[in-house]
């Protein structure tokens, strides 16, 4: 009986300690001056999980111009553990899933903070004044969150993100070099223009000639079948209530041009590409799976991204020469401004100041950073892997997975590279 009573006491004590820890963390979050609400969430791999709604200035340089609420997810492992901050480049709804866990937080059992990017999903101001959607304001958002958590999580910090999120991690480090100890941007571009110009030559030389021919033949076949596939395409857009500032036959063309980028970006095996004798519906279904026109809906999810791309982040262009005979487009030049921007921003011009700042930072400084790229990913054409010399750097490292795609992660790398990356991060965390 004494043993049973002792076990019951242990169970009660454990439950009390867990409840106390939860109360402590929740109270700490609620005490943050910028936090207006804390919402508990179900957690599977973490002790606790919350959404903290941060009130952020629209313009950090001019707080009097108004505020918006930014959604920040907090995953608690322990007050004495390192912390990973995910510098999301888009929305962060995925972080609500109970089983979500980011790669680095899993490898090193860290706390995890996911910061939804301003102007996306629940972190969008109303109305959206596009003047304040800048890389500097985004970095200031992250700095404000990082500063707020300084007393709660005093250990080492790692900033990381994927694609535009990796770009955000890079920009954050350039603006605030001392905010975090380590940065790990995945598949991160650093574009020089709104239509950068390095991606098209990359696509013309990636992989093998046979594989590139399969991709181009499919694009040509879709164009040749326009009279039969355009009605399917139009209906597809109508069913989804997509809106475009150009005729649907031009959107059709853009989706064809996008196909080659999508195949290499996502590592679609070329033996999955339908042959020329494939029925119309199967051809169409494969095409839509890779190049859904929803991505070109200028009132859709990606609208804030394209505002940033046109203003200072840059993007890529299309090589129309192999398809000119079949395109209804006269030219794809200037397509981002023409197709994706709201009317009030049509005259926006690209400002290269940001990419110059980041380029200078990486050449001059030696931060603890690890860049990961996929060798067949077109985004690597504008990645720092193309020009950054790390031979004279002690801390800055670039890893490229040969044949890798935009899905490249530490866990997809060859074993030897995985061990090297993990050992580097472990060394930095232990310093």
Short mmCIF file of C-alpha atoms in Angstrom, two decimals:
data_model
loop_
_atom_site.label_atom_id
_atom_site.label_comp_id
_atom_site.label_asym_id
_atom_site.label_seq_id
_atom_site.Cartn_x
_atom_site.Cartn_y
_atom_site.Cartn_z
CA UNK A 1 0.00 0.00 0.00
CA UNK A 2 2.85 2.39 0.78
CA UNK A 3 4.39 1.65 -2.61
CA UNK A 4 1.06 2.30 -4.38
CA UNK A 5 0.64 5.53 -2.44
CA UNK A 6 4.15 6.64 -3.36
CA UNK A 7 3.49 5.94 -7.06
CA UNK A 8 0.25 7.94 -6.90
CA UNK A 9 2.13 10.79 -5.22
CA UNK A 10 4.73 10.70 -8.02
CA UNK A 11 2.02 10.84 -10.66
CA UNK A 12 0.33 13.77 -8.95
CA UNK A 13 3.65 15.54 -8.50
CA UNK A 14 4.54 15.03 -12.17
CA UNK A 15 1.18 16.40 -13.24
CA UNK A 16 1.54 19.35 -10.90
CA UNK A 17 5.02 20.15 -12.22
CA UNK A 18 3.79 19.95 -15.82
CA UNK A 19 0.86 22.22 -14.98
CA UNK A 20 3.19 24.64 -13.19
CA UNK A 21 5.59 24.72 -16.15
CA UNK A 22 2.71 25.39 -18.51
CA UNK A 23 1.47 28.17 -16.28
CA UNK A 24 4.94 29.68 -16.06
CA UNK A 25 5.47 29.77 -19.83
CA UNK A 26 1.95 31.00 -20.57
CA UNK A 27 2.32 33.72 -17.96
CA UNK A 28 5.68 34.75 -19.42
CA UNK A 29 4.11 35.03 -22.86
CA UNK A 30 1.15 37.01 -21.59
CA UNK A 31 3.50 39.39 -19.76
CA UNK A 32 5.25 40.41 -22.99
CA UNK A 33 4.17 44.03 -23.67
CA UNK A 34 3.60 43.44 -27.39
CA UNK A 35 1.51 40.25 -26.97
CA UNK A 36 -2.24 40.85 -27.01
CA UNK A 37 -3.39 37.22 -26.85
CA UNK A 38 -1.99 33.75 -26.12
CA UNK A 39 -3.77 30.68 -27.46
CA UNK A 40 -2.83 27.13 -26.34
CA UNK A 41 -2.52 24.46 -29.04
CA UNK A 42 -2.24 20.69 -29.00
CA UNK A 43 1.37 19.54 -29.04
CA UNK A 44 2.70 16.05 -29.77
CA UNK A 45 6.50 16.28 -29.79
CA UNK A 46 6.82 19.32 -27.51
CA UNK A 47 5.90 19.90 -23.88
CA UNK A 48 3.72 22.90 -24.76
CA UNK A 49 2.61 24.84 -27.79
CA UNK A 50 1.00 28.26 -28.15
CA UNK A 51 0.12 30.96 -30.62
CA UNK A 52 1.22 34.37 -29.40
CA UNK A 53 -0.29 37.31 -31.25
CA UNK A 54 2.28 40.12 -31.41
CA UNK A 55 1.30 43.72 -32.08
CA UNK A 56 3.87 45.06 -34.54
CA UNK A 57 4.29 48.53 -36.07
CA UNK A 58 3.38 48.74 -39.74
CA UNK A 59 6.55 50.77 -40.14
CA UNK A 60 9.13 50.21 -37.41
CA UNK A 61 10.84 53.50 -38.29
CA UNK A 62 7.53 55.34 -37.76
CA UNK A 63 5.44 53.52 -35.10
CA UNK A 64 2.83 56.26 -35.20
CA UNK A 65 1.67 55.03 -38.62
CA UNK A 66 -0.29 52.16 -37.16
CA UNK A 67 0.03 48.51 -36.18
CA UNK A 68 -0.93 45.00 -37.23
CA UNK A 69 -1.04 41.68 -35.41
CA UNK A 70 1.55 39.03 -36.29
CA UNK A 71 1.02 35.35 -35.57
CA UNK A 72 3.93 33.67 -33.76
CA UNK A 73 3.94 29.96 -32.88
CA UNK A 74 5.84 28.92 -29.74
CA UNK A 75 6.88 25.28 -29.24
CA UNK A 76 8.42 24.65 -25.82
CA UNK A 77 11.12 22.05 -25.17
CA UNK A 78 12.73 23.60 -22.09
CA UNK A 79 13.90 26.93 -20.74
CA UNK A 80 17.49 25.66 -20.80
CA UNK A 81 17.38 24.45 -24.42
CA UNK A 82 18.55 26.25 -27.60
CA UNK A 83 15.88 27.87 -29.74
CA UNK A 84 15.21 27.64 -33.47
CA UNK A 85 13.38 30.58 -35.02
CA UNK A 86 11.74 29.85 -38.37
CA UNK A 87 11.79 33.04 -40.41
CA UNK A 88 8.82 32.11 -42.57
CA UNK A 89 8.58 33.89 -45.92
CA UNK A 90 4.87 33.21 -46.35
CA UNK A 91 1.99 32.08 -44.14
CA UNK A 92 2.58 29.62 -41.29
CA UNK A 93 -0.73 27.77 -41.03
CA UNK A 94 1.17 24.46 -41.26
CA UNK A 95 2.58 25.12 -37.77
CA UNK A 96 -0.87 24.56 -36.26
CA UNK A 97 -0.64 20.82 -37.01
CA UNK A 98 -0.03 18.93 -33.74
CA UNK A 99 2.73 16.79 -35.28
CA UNK A 100 4.61 19.57 -37.05
CA UNK A 101 8.31 19.67 -36.23
CA UNK A 102 11.06 21.52 -38.10
CA UNK A 103 14.24 19.61 -39.01
CA UNK A 104 16.76 21.43 -36.81
CA UNK A 105 14.48 21.48 -33.78
CA UNK A 106 14.17 17.70 -34.11
CA UNK A 107 17.89 17.09 -34.57
CA UNK A 108 18.92 19.20 -31.56
CA UNK A 109 15.81 19.04 -29.34
CA UNK A 110 15.32 22.79 -29.30
CA UNK A 111 12.51 25.15 -28.61
CA UNK A 112 10.88 26.30 -31.82
CA UNK A 113 9.42 29.68 -32.73
CA UNK A 114 7.71 30.12 -36.10
CA UNK A 115 7.09 33.70 -37.19
CA UNK A 116 4.47 34.16 -39.90
CA UNK A 117 5.60 36.74 -42.46
CA UNK A 118 3.86 40.09 -42.46
CA UNK A 119 1.03 40.50 -45.01
CA UNK A 120 0.28 36.75 -45.17
CA UNK A 121 -2.77 34.93 -43.76
CA UNK A 122 -3.50 36.01 -40.16
CA UNK A 123 -0.53 38.41 -40.12
CA UNK A 124 -1.93 40.73 -42.76
CA UNK A 125 -2.85 44.33 -41.88
CA UNK A 126 -6.25 45.66 -42.90
CA UNK A 127 -6.11 47.40 -45.28
CA UNK A 128 -2.88 46.28 -46.92
CA UNK A 129 -0.77 49.37 -47.40
CA UNK A 130 1.98 48.04 -49.66
CA UNK A 131 4.44 50.78 -48.63
CA UNK A 132 5.24 48.87 -45.46
CA UNK A 133 5.86 45.45 -47.00
CA UNK A 134 9.67 45.69 -47.05
CA UNK A 135 12.56 43.43 -46.13
CA UNK A 136 13.68 45.91 -43.49
CA UNK A 137 10.30 45.91 -41.77
CA UNK A 138 10.24 42.12 -41.92
CA UNK A 139 13.69 41.96 -40.29
CA UNK A 140 12.48 44.45 -37.69
CA UNK A 141 9.51 42.16 -36.95
CA UNK A 142 11.89 39.26 -36.31
CA UNK A 143 14.15 41.44 -34.18
CA UNK A 144 11.19 42.49 -32.04
CA UNK A 145 10.13 38.85 -31.53
CA UNK A 146 13.70 37.78 -30.78
CA UNK A 147 14.13 40.58 -28.25
CA UNK A 148 10.86 39.71 -26.53
CA UNK A 149 11.99 36.10 -26.04
CA UNK A 150 15.49 36.96 -24.84
CA UNK A 151 14.69 36.53 -21.14
CA UNK A 152 12.63 33.35 -21.65
CA UNK A 153 15.11 31.52 -23.87
CA UNK A 154 18.63 32.81 -23.05
CA UNK A 155 20.45 29.94 -24.79
CA UNK A 156 21.81 29.72 -28.34
CA UNK A 157 19.53 30.72 -31.22
CA UNK A 158 19.36 29.35 -34.76
CA UNK A 159 17.50 31.19 -37.53
CA UNK A 160 16.31 29.07 -40.43
CA UNK A 161 13.88 29.09 -43.31
CA UNK A 162 13.15 27.40 -46.62
CA UNK A 163 13.15 29.16 -50.03
CA UNK A 164 11.70 32.64 -49.39
CA UNK A 165 11.90 31.77 -45.70
CA UNK A 166 15.60 31.09 -46.18
CA UNK A 167 15.85 34.40 -47.98
CA UNK A 168 14.18 35.99 -44.96
CA UNK A 169 16.71 34.32 -42.63
CA UNK A 170 19.55 35.68 -44.76
CA UNK A 171 18.13 39.21 -44.82
CA UNK A 172 17.50 39.07 -41.07
CA UNK A 173 21.15 38.14 -40.47
CA UNK A 174 22.34 40.96 -42.74
CA UNK A 175 20.24 43.55 -40.90
CA UNK A 176 20.81 42.12 -37.40
CA UNK A 177 24.11 40.16 -37.46
CA UNK A 178 24.15 39.55 -33.70
CA UNK A 179 20.53 38.55 -33.10
CA UNK A 180 21.16 34.84 -33.58
CA UNK A 181 24.18 32.58 -33.17
CA UNK A 182 23.64 30.42 -36.24
CA UNK A 183 21.70 30.76 -39.51
CA UNK A 184 20.73 27.84 -41.76
CA UNK A 185 18.96 29.06 -44.93
CA UNK A 186 17.68 26.30 -47.21
CA UNK A 187 17.51 26.66 -51.05
CA UNK A 188 17.81 30.43 -50.78
CA UNK A 189 17.99 32.75 -53.82
CA UNK A 190 19.52 36.20 -53.87
CA UNK A 191 18.12 37.75 -57.04
CA UNK A 192 19.60 40.76 -58.80
CA UNK A 193 16.49 41.89 -60.68
CA UNK A 194 12.77 41.34 -60.98
CA UNK A 195 13.65 39.02 -63.91
CA UNK A 196 17.10 37.97 -62.79
CA UNK A 197 18.32 36.41 -66.04
CA UNK A 198 20.37 33.53 -64.59
CA UNK A 199 17.58 30.98 -64.37
CA UNK A 200 16.83 30.58 -68.08
CA UNK A 201 20.43 29.57 -69.03
CA UNK A 202 20.43 27.20 -66.05
CA UNK A 203 17.29 25.43 -67.34
CA UNK A 204 18.87 25.15 -70.79
CA UNK A 205 21.84 23.24 -69.33
CA UNK A 206 20.51 21.33 -66.31
CA UNK A 207 20.59 17.51 -66.18
CA UNK A 208 20.98 15.70 -69.52
CA UNK A 209 20.03 16.65 -73.07
CA UNK A 210 17.52 13.78 -73.19
CA UNK A 211 15.81 14.91 -69.99
CA UNK A 212 15.64 18.51 -71.14
CA UNK A 213 14.17 17.35 -74.47
CA UNK A 214 11.40 15.45 -72.65
CA UNK A 215 10.46 18.57 -70.74
CA UNK A 216 10.44 20.82 -73.81
CA UNK A 217 8.55 18.28 -75.92
CA UNK A 218 5.80 18.19 -73.31
CA UNK A 219 5.55 21.98 -73.32
CA UNK A 220 5.31 22.02 -77.12
CA UNK A 221 2.67 19.30 -77.06
CA UNK A 222 0.50 21.30 -74.65
CA UNK A 223 0.75 24.30 -76.99
CA UNK A 224 -0.03 22.24 -80.08
CA UNK A 225 -3.17 20.87 -78.38
CA UNK A 226 -4.42 24.33 -77.40
CA UNK A 227 -7.72 24.05 -79.29
CA UNK A 228 -8.62 20.97 -77.23
CA UNK A 229 -7.00 21.88 -73.90
CA UNK A 230 -7.85 25.59 -73.69
CA UNK A 231 -11.54 24.85 -72.88
CA UNK A 232 -10.41 22.54 -70.06
CA UNK A 233 -8.06 25.23 -68.84
CA UNK A 234 -10.74 27.94 -68.95
CA UNK A 235 -13.15 25.77 -67.01
CA UNK A 236 -10.46 24.96 -64.46
CA UNK A 237 -9.93 28.68 -63.83
CA UNK A 238 -13.65 29.42 -63.71
CA UNK A 239 -14.30 26.63 -61.20
CA UNK A 240 -11.67 28.13 -58.89
CA UNK A 241 -12.84 31.72 -59.49
CA UNK A 242 -9.36 32.84 -60.47
CA UNK A 243 -8.87 36.39 -61.68
CA UNK A 244 -6.22 37.66 -64.08
CA UNK A 245 -5.55 41.04 -65.70
CA UNK A 246 -4.80 39.35 -69.04
CA UNK A 247 -6.82 37.00 -71.29
CA UNK A 248 -6.92 33.32 -70.34
CA UNK A 249 -5.06 32.27 -73.48
CA UNK A 250 -2.09 34.27 -72.21
CA UNK A 251 -2.35 32.68 -68.77
CA UNK A 252 -2.32 29.34 -70.61
CA UNK A 253 1.01 30.40 -72.18
CA UNK A 254 2.49 31.39 -68.83
CA UNK A 255 1.57 28.01 -67.35
CA UNK A 256 3.35 26.31 -70.25
CA UNK A 257 6.45 28.45 -69.76
CA UNK A 258 6.39 27.74 -66.02
CA UNK A 259 6.44 23.98 -66.54
CA UNK A 260 10.19 23.58 -67.08
CA UNK A 261 11.02 25.60 -63.97
CA UNK A 262 8.54 23.54 -61.93
CA UNK A 263 9.93 20.19 -63.11
CA UNK A 264 13.50 21.00 -62.10
CA UNK A 265 12.51 22.89 -58.97
CA UNK A 266 10.57 20.00 -57.50
CA UNK A 267 12.65 17.15 -58.93
CA UNK A 268 9.85 15.60 -61.00
CA UNK A 269 11.29 12.41 -62.56
CA UNK A 270 11.30 12.88 -66.33
CA UNK A 271 9.98 9.35 -66.85
CA UNK A 272 6.72 10.60 -65.31
CA UNK A 273 6.27 13.15 -68.10
CA UNK A 274 3.48 11.99 -70.45
CA UNK A 275 4.43 11.07 -73.98
CA UNK A 276 2.95 12.66 -77.10
CA UNK A 277 0.37 9.86 -77.52
CA UNK A 278 -1.14 10.42 -74.05
CA UNK A 279 -4.89 11.31 -74.04
CA UNK A 280 -5.85 14.95 -73.53
CA UNK A 281 -7.22 14.61 -70.01
CA UNK A 282 -4.14 12.81 -68.70
CA UNK A 283 -1.89 15.42 -70.33
CA UNK A 284 -3.94 18.20 -68.79
CA UNK A 285 -4.01 16.62 -65.32
CA UNK A 286 -0.23 16.21 -65.27
CA UNK A 287 0.26 19.80 -66.42
CA UNK A 288 -2.10 21.22 -63.79
CA UNK A 289 -0.42 19.17 -61.07
CA UNK A 290 2.87 20.95 -61.81
CA UNK A 291 1.62 24.37 -63.00
CA UNK A 292 -1.66 25.22 -61.33
CA UNK A 293 -2.77 28.69 -62.61
CA UNK A 294 -3.83 29.49 -59.05
CA UNK A 295 -0.22 30.61 -58.58
CA UNK A 296 -0.83 33.37 -61.15
CA UNK A 297 -4.02 34.66 -59.51
CA UNK A 298 -3.04 38.21 -58.67
CA UNK A 299 -5.62 38.37 -55.87
CA UNK A 300 -4.48 35.06 -54.44
CA UNK A 301 -2.14 33.80 -51.76
CA UNK A 302 1.07 34.89 -53.48
CA UNK A 303 0.09 38.50 -54.12
CA UNK A 304 2.23 39.91 -51.25
CA UNK A 305 5.21 37.89 -52.45
CA UNK A 306 5.05 39.32 -55.96
CA UNK A 307 4.86 42.84 -54.52
CA UNK A 308 8.11 42.08 -52.71
CA UNK A 309 9.62 40.42 -55.79
CA UNK A 310 8.91 43.44 -57.96
CA UNK A 311 10.16 45.89 -55.37
CA UNK A 312 13.36 44.33 -53.96
CA UNK A 313 13.49 40.51 -53.80
CA UNK A 314 13.51 39.77 -57.52
CA UNK A 315 12.30 36.72 -59.43
CA UNK A 316 12.91 34.94 -62.73
CA UNK A 317 11.96 35.35 -66.36
CA UNK A 318 10.93 32.95 -69.15
CA UNK A 319 12.71 31.88 -72.31
CA UNK A 320 10.02 32.04 -75.01
CA UNK A 321 12.25 31.32 -78.03
CA UNK A 322 11.58 27.55 -78.34
CA UNK A 323 7.81 28.18 -78.28
CA UNK A 324 7.31 31.41 -80.27
CA UNK A 325 5.48 29.66 -83.10
CA UNK A 326 2.69 28.56 -80.75
CA UNK A 327 2.46 31.31 -78.13
CA UNK A 328 -0.23 33.97 -78.14
CA UNK A 329 2.09 36.16 -76.05
CA UNK A 330 4.13 38.66 -78.02
CA UNK A 331 6.69 38.75 -75.21
CA UNK A 332 7.02 37.49 -71.64
CA UNK A 333 9.31 40.36 -70.67
CA UNK A 334 7.91 42.33 -67.74
CA UNK A 335 5.47 39.56 -66.88
CA UNK A 336 5.65 39.99 -63.09
CA UNK A 337 4.54 43.63 -63.25
CA UNK A 338 1.97 42.97 -65.95
CA UNK A 339 0.39 39.83 -64.55
CA UNK A 340 0.92 39.84 -60.79
CA UNK A 341 0.90 43.37 -59.38
CA UNK A 342 -2.12 45.32 -58.15
CA UNK A 343 -3.06 48.23 -60.40
CA UNK A 344 -1.71 50.86 -58.01
CA UNK A 345 1.78 49.31 -58.19
CA UNK A 346 2.07 48.79 -61.95
CA UNK A 347 4.77 51.42 -62.24
CA UNK A 348 6.97 50.05 -59.46
CA UNK A 349 10.67 49.69 -60.25
CA UNK A 350 13.14 47.23 -58.78
CA UNK A 351 15.56 48.57 -56.17
CA UNK A 352 18.89 46.68 -56.08
CA UNK A 353 19.94 48.24 -52.76
CA UNK A 354 18.87 45.19 -50.75
CA UNK A 355 20.74 42.55 -52.76
CA UNK A 356 23.83 44.80 -52.81
CA UNK A 357 23.66 45.08 -49.02
CA UNK A 358 23.39 41.32 -48.55
CA UNK A 359 26.12 40.57 -51.10
CA UNK A 360 28.46 42.98 -49.34
CA UNK A 361 27.61 41.46 -45.95
CA UNK A 362 28.43 37.91 -47.08
CA UNK A 363 31.68 38.94 -48.77
CA UNK A 364 32.82 41.08 -45.85
CA UNK A 365 31.65 39.18 -42.77
CA UNK A 366 32.07 35.60 -41.57
CA UNK A 367 28.88 34.71 -39.67
CA UNK A 368 28.12 31.17 -38.53
CA UNK A 369 25.93 30.25 -41.49
CA UNK A 370 25.22 27.09 -43.46
CA UNK A 371 23.57 27.37 -46.90
CA UNK A 372 21.99 24.28 -48.48
CA UNK A 373 21.11 24.00 -52.18
CA UNK A 374 19.84 21.41 -54.62
CA UNK A 375 22.14 21.14 -57.64
CA UNK A 376 19.25 20.74 -60.13
CA UNK A 377 17.02 23.37 -58.52
CA UNK A 378 16.75 26.46 -60.77
CA UNK A 379 16.77 28.62 -57.66
CA UNK A 380 20.39 27.63 -57.15
CA UNK A 381 21.15 29.65 -60.31
CA UNK A 382 20.65 32.80 -58.23
CA UNK A 383 21.94 31.26 -55.02
CA UNK A 384 25.05 32.36 -53.17
CA UNK A 385 26.53 28.98 -54.11
CA UNK A 386 27.28 30.47 -57.55
CA UNK A 387 29.62 33.23 -56.39
CA UNK A 388 30.40 33.13 -52.68
CA UNK A 389 34.02 32.21 -51.98
CA UNK A 390 34.19 30.43 -48.62
CA UNK A 391 37.84 29.44 -48.80
CA UNK A 392 38.87 32.40 -46.65
CA UNK A 393 35.89 31.96 -44.31
CA UNK A 394 36.06 30.02 -41.06
CA UNK A 395 32.34 29.93 -40.27
CA UNK A 396 30.45 30.39 -43.53
CA UNK A 397 29.68 27.14 -45.38
CA UNK A 398 27.80 26.22 -48.56
CA UNK A 399 26.62 22.67 -49.34
CA UNK A 400 25.14 21.60 -52.68
CA UNK A 401 23.35 18.27 -53.11
CA UNK A 402 24.17 17.04 -56.59
CA UNK A 403 20.92 16.42 -58.46
CA UNK A 404 18.97 17.81 -55.51
CA UNK A 405 15.80 19.84 -55.88
CA UNK A 406 14.01 22.53 -53.89
CA UNK A 407 13.25 19.77 -51.38
CA UNK A 408 16.91 19.59 -50.35
CA UNK A 409 17.33 19.34 -46.59
CA UNK A 410 20.04 18.13 -44.22
CA UNK A 411 18.32 14.74 -44.19
CA UNK A 412 18.41 14.43 -48.00
CA UNK A 413 22.15 15.11 -48.24
CA UNK A 414 24.69 12.28 -48.71
CA UNK A 415 25.74 10.75 -45.37
CA UNK A 416 29.15 12.39 -45.33
CA UNK A 417 27.68 15.86 -45.85
CA UNK A 418 24.99 15.19 -43.25
CA UNK A 419 27.62 14.30 -40.66
CA UNK A 420 29.67 17.39 -41.47
CA UNK A 421 26.66 19.74 -41.24
CA UNK A 422 25.37 18.21 -38.02
CA UNK A 423 28.82 18.27 -36.43
CA UNK A 424 29.29 21.94 -37.33
CA UNK A 425 26.00 22.95 -35.76
CA UNK A 426 26.67 20.81 -32.67
CA UNK A 427 30.10 22.43 -32.29
CA UNK A 428 28.60 25.91 -32.54
CA UNK A 429 25.86 25.09 -30.04
CA UNK A 430 28.42 23.75 -27.56
CA UNK A 431 30.78 26.74 -27.79
#
